[in-house]
CSV table of C-alpha atoms in Angstrom, one decimal:
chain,number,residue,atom,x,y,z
C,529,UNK,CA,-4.0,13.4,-23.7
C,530,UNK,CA,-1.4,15.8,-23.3
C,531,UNK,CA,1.7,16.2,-20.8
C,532,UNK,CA,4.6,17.0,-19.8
C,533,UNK,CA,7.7,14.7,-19.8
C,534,UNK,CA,10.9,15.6,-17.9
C,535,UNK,CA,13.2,13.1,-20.0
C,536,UNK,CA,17.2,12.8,-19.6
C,537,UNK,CA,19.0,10.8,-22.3
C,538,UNK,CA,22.2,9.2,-21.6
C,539,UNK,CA,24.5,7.4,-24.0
C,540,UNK,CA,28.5,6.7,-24.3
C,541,UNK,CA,30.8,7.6,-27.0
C,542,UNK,CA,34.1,6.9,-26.4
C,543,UNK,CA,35.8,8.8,-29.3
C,544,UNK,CA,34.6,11.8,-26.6
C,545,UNK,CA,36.3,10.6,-23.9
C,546,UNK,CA,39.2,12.9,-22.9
C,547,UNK,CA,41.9,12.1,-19.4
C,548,UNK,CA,40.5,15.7,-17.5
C,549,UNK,CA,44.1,15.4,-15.6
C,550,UNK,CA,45.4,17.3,-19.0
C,551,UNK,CA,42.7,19.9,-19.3
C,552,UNK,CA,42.9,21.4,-16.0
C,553,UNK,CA,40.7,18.3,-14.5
C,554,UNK,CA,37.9,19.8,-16.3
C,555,UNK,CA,35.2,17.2,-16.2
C,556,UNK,CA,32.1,18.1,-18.3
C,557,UNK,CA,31.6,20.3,-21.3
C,558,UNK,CA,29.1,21.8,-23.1
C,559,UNK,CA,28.8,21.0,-26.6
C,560,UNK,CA,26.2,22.0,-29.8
C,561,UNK,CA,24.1,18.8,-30.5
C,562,UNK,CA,24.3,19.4,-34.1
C,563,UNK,CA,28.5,18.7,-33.4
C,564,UNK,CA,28.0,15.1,-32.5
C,565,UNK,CA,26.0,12.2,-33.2
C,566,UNK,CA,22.7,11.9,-31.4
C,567,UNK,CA,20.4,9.2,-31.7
C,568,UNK,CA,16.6,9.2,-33.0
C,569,UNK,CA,14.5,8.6,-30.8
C,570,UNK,CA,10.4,8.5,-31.6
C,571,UNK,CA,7.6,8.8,-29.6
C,572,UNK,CA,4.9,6.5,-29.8
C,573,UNK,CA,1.7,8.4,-30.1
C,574,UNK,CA,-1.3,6.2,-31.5
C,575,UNK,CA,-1.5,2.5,-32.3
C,576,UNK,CA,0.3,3.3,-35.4
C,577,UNK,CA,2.1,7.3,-35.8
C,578,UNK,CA,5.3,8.2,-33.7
C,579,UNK,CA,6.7,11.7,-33.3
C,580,UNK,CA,10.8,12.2,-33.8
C,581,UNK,CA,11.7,13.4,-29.9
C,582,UNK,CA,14.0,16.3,-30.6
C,583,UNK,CA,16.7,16.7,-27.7
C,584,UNK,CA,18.2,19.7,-26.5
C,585,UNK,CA,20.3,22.2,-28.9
C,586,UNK,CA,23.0,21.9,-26.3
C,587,UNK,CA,24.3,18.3,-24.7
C,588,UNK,CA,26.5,17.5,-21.5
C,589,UNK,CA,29.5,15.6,-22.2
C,590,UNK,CA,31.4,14.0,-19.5
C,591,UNK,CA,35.6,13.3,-19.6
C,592,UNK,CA,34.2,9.2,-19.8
C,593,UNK,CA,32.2,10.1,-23.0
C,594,UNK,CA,28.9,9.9,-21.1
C,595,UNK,CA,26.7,12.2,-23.3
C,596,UNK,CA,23.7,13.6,-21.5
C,597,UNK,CA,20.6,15.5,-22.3
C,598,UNK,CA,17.7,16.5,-19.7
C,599,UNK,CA,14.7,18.3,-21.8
C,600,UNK,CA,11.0,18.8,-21.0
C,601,UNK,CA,8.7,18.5,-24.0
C,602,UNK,CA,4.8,18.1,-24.0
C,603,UNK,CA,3.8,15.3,-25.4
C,604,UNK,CA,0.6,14.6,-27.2
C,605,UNK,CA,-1.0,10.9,-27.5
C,606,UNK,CA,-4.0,9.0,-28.2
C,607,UNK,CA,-6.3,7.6,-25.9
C,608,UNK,CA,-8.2,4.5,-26.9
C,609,UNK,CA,-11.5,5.2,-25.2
C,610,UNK,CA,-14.4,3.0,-23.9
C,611,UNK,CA,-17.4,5.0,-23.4
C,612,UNK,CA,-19.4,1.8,-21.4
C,613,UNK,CA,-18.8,2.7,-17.9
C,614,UNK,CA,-19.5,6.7,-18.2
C,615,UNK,CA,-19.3,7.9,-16.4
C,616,UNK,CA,-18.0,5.9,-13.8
C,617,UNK,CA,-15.1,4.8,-16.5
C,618,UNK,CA,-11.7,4.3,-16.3
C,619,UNK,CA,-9.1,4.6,-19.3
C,620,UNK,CA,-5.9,3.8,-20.3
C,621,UNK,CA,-4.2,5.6,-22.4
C,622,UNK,CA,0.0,4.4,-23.7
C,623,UNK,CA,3.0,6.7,-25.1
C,624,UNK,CA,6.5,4.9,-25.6
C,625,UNK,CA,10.0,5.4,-27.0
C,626,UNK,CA,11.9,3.6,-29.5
C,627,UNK,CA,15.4,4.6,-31.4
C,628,UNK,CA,15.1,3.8,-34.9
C,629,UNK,CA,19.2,3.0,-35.5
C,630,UNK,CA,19.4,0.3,-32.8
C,631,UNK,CA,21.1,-2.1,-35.3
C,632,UNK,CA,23.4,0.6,-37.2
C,633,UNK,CA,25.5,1.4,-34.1
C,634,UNK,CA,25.1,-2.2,-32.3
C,635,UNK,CA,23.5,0.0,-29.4
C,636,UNK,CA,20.2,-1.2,-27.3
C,637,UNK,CA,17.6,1.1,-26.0
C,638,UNK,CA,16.9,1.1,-21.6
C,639,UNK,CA,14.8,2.9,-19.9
C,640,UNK,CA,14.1,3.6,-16.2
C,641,UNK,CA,11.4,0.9,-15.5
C,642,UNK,CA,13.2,-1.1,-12.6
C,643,UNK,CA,9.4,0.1,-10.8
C,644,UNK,CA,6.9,-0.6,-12.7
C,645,UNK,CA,4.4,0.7,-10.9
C,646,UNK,CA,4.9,4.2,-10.0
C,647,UNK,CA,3.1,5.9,-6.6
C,648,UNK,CA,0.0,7.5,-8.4
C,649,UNK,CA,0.5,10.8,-5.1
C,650,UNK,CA,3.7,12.1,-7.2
C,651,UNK,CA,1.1,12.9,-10.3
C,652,UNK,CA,-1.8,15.3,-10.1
C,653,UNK,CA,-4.5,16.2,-13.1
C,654,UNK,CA,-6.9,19.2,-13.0
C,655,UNK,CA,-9.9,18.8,-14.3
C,656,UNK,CA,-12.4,16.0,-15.4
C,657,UNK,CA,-10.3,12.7,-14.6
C,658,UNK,CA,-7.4,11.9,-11.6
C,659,UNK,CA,-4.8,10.1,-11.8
C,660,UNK,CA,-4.9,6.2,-10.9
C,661,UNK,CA,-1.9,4.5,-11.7
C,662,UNK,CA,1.0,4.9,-14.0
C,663,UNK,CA,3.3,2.0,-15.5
C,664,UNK,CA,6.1,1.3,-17.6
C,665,UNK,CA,6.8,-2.2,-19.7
C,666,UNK,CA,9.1,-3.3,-22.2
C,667,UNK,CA,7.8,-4.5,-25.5
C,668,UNK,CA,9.7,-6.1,-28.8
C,669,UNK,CA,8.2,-5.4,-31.8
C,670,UNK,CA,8.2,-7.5,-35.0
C,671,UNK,CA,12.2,-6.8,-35.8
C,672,UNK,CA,12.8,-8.0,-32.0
C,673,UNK,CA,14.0,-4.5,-30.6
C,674,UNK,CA,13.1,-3.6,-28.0
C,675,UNK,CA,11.1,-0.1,-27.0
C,676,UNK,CA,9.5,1.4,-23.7
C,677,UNK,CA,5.9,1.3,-23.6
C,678,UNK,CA,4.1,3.8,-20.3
C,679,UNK,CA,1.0,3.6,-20.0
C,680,UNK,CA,-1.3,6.1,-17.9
C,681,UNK,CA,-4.5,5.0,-16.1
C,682,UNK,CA,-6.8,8.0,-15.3
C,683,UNK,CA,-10.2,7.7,-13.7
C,684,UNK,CA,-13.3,9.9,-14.5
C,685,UNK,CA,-14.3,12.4,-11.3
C,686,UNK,CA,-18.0,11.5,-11.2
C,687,UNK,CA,-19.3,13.3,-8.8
C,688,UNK,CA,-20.9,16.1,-11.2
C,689,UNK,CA,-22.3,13.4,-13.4
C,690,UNK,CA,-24.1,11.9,-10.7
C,691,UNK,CA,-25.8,15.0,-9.2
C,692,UNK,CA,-26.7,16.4,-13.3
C,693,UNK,CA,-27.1,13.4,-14.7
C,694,UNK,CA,-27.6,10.0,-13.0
C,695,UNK,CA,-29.8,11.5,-10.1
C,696,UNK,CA,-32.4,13.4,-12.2
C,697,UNK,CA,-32.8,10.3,-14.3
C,698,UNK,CA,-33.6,8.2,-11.5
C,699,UNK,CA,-35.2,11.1,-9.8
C,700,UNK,CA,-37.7,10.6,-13.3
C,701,UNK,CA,-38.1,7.4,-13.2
C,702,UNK,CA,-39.7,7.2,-9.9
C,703,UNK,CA,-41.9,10.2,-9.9
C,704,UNK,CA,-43.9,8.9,-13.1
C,705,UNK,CA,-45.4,6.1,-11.6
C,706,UNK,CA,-46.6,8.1,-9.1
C,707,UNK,CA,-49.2,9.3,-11.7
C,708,UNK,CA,-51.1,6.5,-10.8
C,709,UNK,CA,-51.8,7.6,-6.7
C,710,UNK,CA,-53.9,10.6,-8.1
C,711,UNK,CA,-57.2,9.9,-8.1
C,712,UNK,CA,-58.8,10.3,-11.3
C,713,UNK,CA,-61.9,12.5,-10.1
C,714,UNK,CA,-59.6,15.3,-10.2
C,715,UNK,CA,-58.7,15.9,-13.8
C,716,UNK,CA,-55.0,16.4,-13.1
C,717,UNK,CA,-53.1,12.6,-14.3
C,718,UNK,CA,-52.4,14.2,-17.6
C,719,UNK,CA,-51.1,17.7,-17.2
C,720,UNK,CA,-49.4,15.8,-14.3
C,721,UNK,CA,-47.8,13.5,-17.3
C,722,UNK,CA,-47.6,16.6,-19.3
C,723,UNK,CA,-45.4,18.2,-17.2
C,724,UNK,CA,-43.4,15.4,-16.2
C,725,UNK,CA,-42.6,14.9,-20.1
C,726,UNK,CA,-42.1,18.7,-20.5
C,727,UNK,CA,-39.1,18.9,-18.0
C,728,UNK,CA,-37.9,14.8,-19.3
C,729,UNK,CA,-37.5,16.9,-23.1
C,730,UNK,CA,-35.7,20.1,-21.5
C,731,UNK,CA,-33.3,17.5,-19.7
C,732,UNK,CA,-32.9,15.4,-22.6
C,733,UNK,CA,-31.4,18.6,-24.7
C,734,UNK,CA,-29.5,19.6,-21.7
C,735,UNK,CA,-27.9,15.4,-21.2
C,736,UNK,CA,-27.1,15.5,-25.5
C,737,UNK,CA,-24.5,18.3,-24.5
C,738,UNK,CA,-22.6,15.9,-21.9
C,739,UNK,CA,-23.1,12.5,-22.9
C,740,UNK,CA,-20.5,11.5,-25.2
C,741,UNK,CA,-20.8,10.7,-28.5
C,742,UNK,CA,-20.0,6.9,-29.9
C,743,UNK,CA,-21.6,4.4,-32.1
C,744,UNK,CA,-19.3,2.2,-31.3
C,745,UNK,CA,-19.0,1.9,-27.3
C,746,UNK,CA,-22.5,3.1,-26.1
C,747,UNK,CA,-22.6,3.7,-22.8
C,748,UNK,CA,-25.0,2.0,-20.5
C,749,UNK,CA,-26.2,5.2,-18.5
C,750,UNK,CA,-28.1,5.8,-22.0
C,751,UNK,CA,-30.1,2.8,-21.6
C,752,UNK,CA,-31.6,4.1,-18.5
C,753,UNK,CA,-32.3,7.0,-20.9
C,754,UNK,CA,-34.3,4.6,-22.6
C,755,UNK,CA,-35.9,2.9,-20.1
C,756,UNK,CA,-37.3,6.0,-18.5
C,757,UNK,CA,-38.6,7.1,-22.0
C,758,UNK,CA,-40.5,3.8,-22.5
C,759,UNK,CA,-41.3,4.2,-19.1
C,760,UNK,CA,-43.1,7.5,-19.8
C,761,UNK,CA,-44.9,5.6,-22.8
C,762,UNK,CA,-46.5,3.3,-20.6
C,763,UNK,CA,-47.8,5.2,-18.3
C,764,UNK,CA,-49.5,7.7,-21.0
C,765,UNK,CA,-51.0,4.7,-22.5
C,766,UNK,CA,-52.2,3.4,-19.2
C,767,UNK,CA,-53.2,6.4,-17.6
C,768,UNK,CA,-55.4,7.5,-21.1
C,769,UNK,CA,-56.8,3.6,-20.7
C,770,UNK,CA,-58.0,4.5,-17.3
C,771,UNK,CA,-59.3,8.3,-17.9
C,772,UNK,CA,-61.2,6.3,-21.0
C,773,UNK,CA,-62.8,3.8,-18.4
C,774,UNK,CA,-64.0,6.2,-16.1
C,775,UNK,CA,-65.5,8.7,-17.9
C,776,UNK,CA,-67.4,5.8,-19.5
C,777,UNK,CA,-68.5,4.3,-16.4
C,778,UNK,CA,-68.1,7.3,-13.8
């Protein structure tokens, strides 16, 4: 998953600090990053990769020794995804922060997570999922720092799943046992089967381009898949068992 993160970083140094009464009560200036000490701060990414969170080229520095920085940066991270649900699913995915020189300069990491839970109406996503819910905690890894941990909760949109895939399924699984109402004077139960099976394979190759693909979490819309397929099996078996019969005993 991939956004955009409006992030402001504030920190005090006080060997900054200047009394603005002797400068013309100039409050604020502008000053190169690369002049001053800036901290590192990481993105967590994945269970186990962070990303060094570059701040701007040029910081805000207040006559208290407040340094500021306000920077927009997409951020890229890993979703852990469960497939079970699809594609009525819903996943959470996590992205945090951490500064790796806590204990050099005595200095703690804080965030902005005085709400935890943060009005879903404020976010938007195009596309195949909405926004749910969005969250920020504080964690404390094995060292005992501690680092911001947000985690985004997105729900699939489907809608389109349900009208390609889910309907037609059922749609199949009703209509074949329906092979049985003809009556078998009239020749037709198995081109009515053959046909039935000819559109079930032209779906099939058309559902292998939007299910998705895990060994690991199988969803469970595939074992309607299945079921219509044996389903299909049966009722060849049975319908050639009663063709058999009554041209034997017409």
């Amino acid at each position: 998953m991939t956004i955009i993160a409006h992030v402001q970083t504030e920190w005090n140094q006080t060997d900054l600090s200047w009394n603005k009464t002797d400068y013309d009560n100039m409050d604020a200036v502008l000053l190169e990053s690369s002049a001053i000490w800036t901290p590192a701060i990481f993105v967590i990414i994945g269970s186990k990769e962070s990303l060094s969170f570059q701040l701007n080229d040029k910081l805000i520095v207040t006559s208290n020794g407040n340094v500021k920085s306000m920077i927009q940066r997409y951020i890229t991270f890993q979703c852990q995804i469960d497939f079970h649900k699809y594609p009525f699913d819903t996943q959470t995915c996590s992205f945090g922060f951490y500064k790796q020189d806590l204990y050099i300069f005595g200095s703690t990491l804080k965030a902005n997570c005085e709400v935890n839970h943060v009005p879903a109406n404020d976010y938007s996503i195009q596309g195949e999922w909405q926004l749910t819910d969005l969250y920020c905690h504080m964690r404390r890894d094995v060292n005992n720092a501690t680092y911001y941990l947000y985690q985004v909760v997105v729900k699939r949109r489907s809608v389109y799943y349900v009208i390609t895939v889910v309907f037609p399924m059922v749609l199949t699984s009703v209509m074949i046992p329906l092979v049985f109402l003809i009556p078998t004077k009239t020749g037709e139960k198995i081109s009515y089967l053959v046909t039935m099976f000819t559109s079930t394979a032209i779906f099939l190759s058309y559902i292998s381009t939007v299910m998705p693909r895990s060994l690991t979490n199988l969803p469970y819309l595939s074992l309607l898949l299945v079921e219509v397929l044996c389903e299909g099996l049966c009722a060849v078996l049975a319908t050639l068992w009663v063709v058999n019969k009554y041209n034997l005993h017409p």
